[in-house]
């Protein structure tokens, strides 16, 4: 039985609809899924009946943006109460940070590029099939970006700073627990560039903050990173999860493919204790 617990739909920044995700899962022989869209659970109205009809097991979840040691870190929230007001408020806060970045970038770039402007941007409707988000899709239609790194290079070059910040990772973990969910730290190896000297000291720190587990098996994790994460989770009886961070091809790079099926890990290698699995 294969699982993929970190997938995105077009309700955040993927090119794939829930129906296309389930179809792809069937083709790959994936038995257990979690669509963990960025700061939203909007896909689940479609996803739950689709998985049931196709005999695919499902964990409900979302990927929530946080601040940790001055950097953006993501927490995978699993099996929490979707209607929890604090979670909803956190997601809105995170979305406002991203929206501020988009708007500020467009404002600053409009001075140098006559083909873009705030009124034009406000009237723009994102094409869900393109993946990404409004600011990215808008600039791509103007041939000013072509991939995720090129967008964030502009953010850096124009010294864009959002008006607000992401909530702290400790607060998000606590809020997930208050919503009866589990908090798993996403792709820490990618965040720390697989530098074990950076990763290892933070595992205990994050555990002490209340993290329930780590995304041990991940697209860009090295074998050494994976082994360290699995060993730490096993010794501390923490959750062990797997994710490919599939965005329907949107975030693929020349040397990295974030695709469902890229990493296939048998269910027996995971630890999903106390997480409700639908189906």
JSON list of N, CA, C and O in Angstrom, two decimals, residues 37 85 100 132 136 158 164 174 176 180 188 195 235:
[
{"chain": "A", "resi": 37, "resn": "UNK", "atom": "N", "xyz": [-3.37, 21.43, 0.56]},
{"chain": "A", "resi": 37, "resn": "UNK", "atom": "CA", "xyz": [-3.26, 22.72, -0.13]},
{"chain": "A", "resi": 37, "resn": "UNK", "atom": "C", "xyz": [-2.75, 23.79, 0.82]},
{"chain": "A", "resi": 37, "resn": "UNK", "atom": "O", "xyz": [-2.94, 23.72, 2.04]},
{"chain": "A", "resi": 85, "resn": "UNK", "atom": "N", "xyz": [-12.30, 27.88, 14.07]},
{"chain": "A", "resi": 85, "resn": "UNK", "atom": "CA", "xyz": [-12.16, 29.30, 13.74]},
{"chain": "A", "resi": 85, "resn": "UNK", "atom": "C", "xyz": [-10.70, 29.76, 13.77]},
{"chain": "A", "resi": 85, "resn": "UNK", "atom": "O", "xyz": [-10.27, 30.55, 12.92]},
{"chain": "A", "resi": 100, "resn": "UNK", "atom": "N", "xyz": [-0.17, 40.50, -0.04]},
{"chain": "A", "resi": 100, "resn": "UNK", "atom": "CA", "xyz": [0.62, 41.73, 0.12]},
{"chain": "A", "resi": 100, "resn": "UNK", "atom": "C", "xyz": [1.87, 41.71, -0.75]},
{"chain": "A", "resi": 100, "resn": "UNK", "atom": "O", "xyz": [2.24, 42.72, -1.35]},
{"chain": "A", "resi": 132, "resn": "UNK", "atom": "N", "xyz": [0.13, 27.86, -9.82]},
{"chain": "A", "resi": 132, "resn": "UNK", "atom": "CA", "xyz": [0.67, 29.09, -9.26]},
{"chain": "A", "resi": 132, "resn": "UNK", "atom": "C", "xyz": [-0.38, 29.89, -8.51]},
{"chain": "A", "resi": 132, "resn": "UNK", "atom": "O", "xyz": [-1.34, 29.35, -7.96]},
{"chain": "A", "resi": 136, "resn": "UNK", "atom": "N", "xyz": [1.84, 35.52, -9.69]},
{"chain": "A", "resi": 136, "resn": "UNK", "atom": "CA", "xyz": [2.71, 34.77, -10.60]},
{"chain": "A", "resi": 136, "resn": "UNK", "atom": "C", "xyz": [2.06, 34.66, -11.99]},
{"chain": "A", "resi": 136, "resn": "UNK", "atom": "O", "xyz": [2.70, 34.92, -13.02]},
{"chain": "A", "resi": 158, "resn": "UNK", "atom": "N", "xyz": [13.30, 43.70, -6.01]},
{"chain": "A", "resi": 158, "resn": "UNK", "atom": "CA", "xyz": [12.51, 44.90, -5.73]},
{"chain": "A", "resi": 158, "resn": "UNK", "atom": "C", "xyz": [12.31, 45.14, -4.23]},
{"chain": "A", "resi": 158, "resn": "UNK", "atom": "O", "xyz": [11.57, 46.03, -3.84]},
{"chain": "A", "resi": 164, "resn": "UNK", "atom": "N", "xyz": [2.36, 42.32, 6.85]},
{"chain": "A", "resi": 164, "resn": "UNK", "atom": "CA", "xyz": [2.21, 41.47, 8.02]},
{"chain": "A", "resi": 164, "resn": "UNK", "atom": "C", "xyz": [3.13, 40.27, 7.89]},
{"chain": "A", "resi": 164, "resn": "UNK", "atom": "O", "xyz": [3.84, 40.11, 6.89]},
{"chain": "A", "resi": 174, "resn": "UNK", "atom": "N", "xyz": [0.29, 24.70, 18.17]},
{"chain": "A", "resi": 174, "resn": "UNK", "atom": "CA", "xyz": [-0.67, 24.73, 19.28]},
{"chain": "A", "resi": 174, "resn": "UNK", "atom": "C", "xyz": [-2.10, 24.81, 18.78]},
{"chain": "A", "resi": 174, "resn": "UNK", "atom": "O", "xyz": [-3.00, 24.13, 19.30]},
{"chain": "A", "resi": 176, "resn": "UNK", "atom": "N", "xyz": [-3.26, 23.84, 15.84]},
{"chain": "A", "resi": 176, "resn": "UNK", "atom": "CA", "xyz": [-3.62, 22.55, 15.23]},
{"chain": "A", "resi": 176, "resn": "UNK", "atom": "C", "xyz": [-4.03, 21.56, 16.31]},
{"chain": "A", "resi": 176, "resn": "UNK", "atom": "O", "xyz": [-5.02, 20.83, 16.17]},
{"chain": "A", "resi": 180, "resn": "UNK", "atom": "N", "xyz": [-7.74, 19.49, 17.45]},
{"chain": "A", "resi": 180, "resn": "UNK", "atom": "CA", "xyz": [-7.68, 18.02, 17.49]},
{"chain": "A", "resi": 180, "resn": "UNK", "atom": "C", "xyz": [-6.95, 17.42, 16.29]},
{"chain": "A", "resi": 180, "resn": "UNK", "atom": "O", "xyz": [-7.29, 16.32, 15.83]},
{"chain": "A", "resi": 188, "resn": "UNK", "atom": "N", "xyz": [11.81, 19.53, 6.00]},
{"chain": "A", "resi": 188, "resn": "UNK", "atom": "CA", "xyz": [12.85, 20.27, 6.73]},
{"chain": "A", "resi": 188, "resn": "UNK", "atom": "C", "xyz": [14.21, 20.12, 6.05]},
{"chain": "A", "resi": 188, "resn": "UNK", "atom": "O", "xyz": [15.05, 21.02, 6.09]},
{"chain": "A", "resi": 195, "resn": "UNK", "atom": "N", "xyz": [21.56, 19.98, 5.06]},
{"chain": "A", "resi": 195, "resn": "UNK", "atom": "CA", "xyz": [22.72, 20.16, 5.91]},
{"chain": "A", "resi": 195, "resn": "UNK", "atom": "C", "xyz": [22.39, 19.59, 7.30]},
{"chain": "A", "resi": 195, "resn": "UNK", "atom": "O", "xyz": [21.66, 20.20, 8.08]},
{"chain": "A", "resi": 235, "resn": "UNK", "atom": "N", "xyz": [12.79, 6.91, 17.47]},
{"chain": "A", "resi": 235, "resn": "UNK", "atom": "CA", "xyz": [13.26, 6.98, 18.86]},
{"chain": "A", "resi": 235, "resn": "UNK", "atom": "C", "xyz": [12.30, 7.76, 19.75]},
{"chain": "A", "resi": 235, "resn": "UNK", "atom": "O", "xyz": [12.22, 7.51, 20.96]}
]
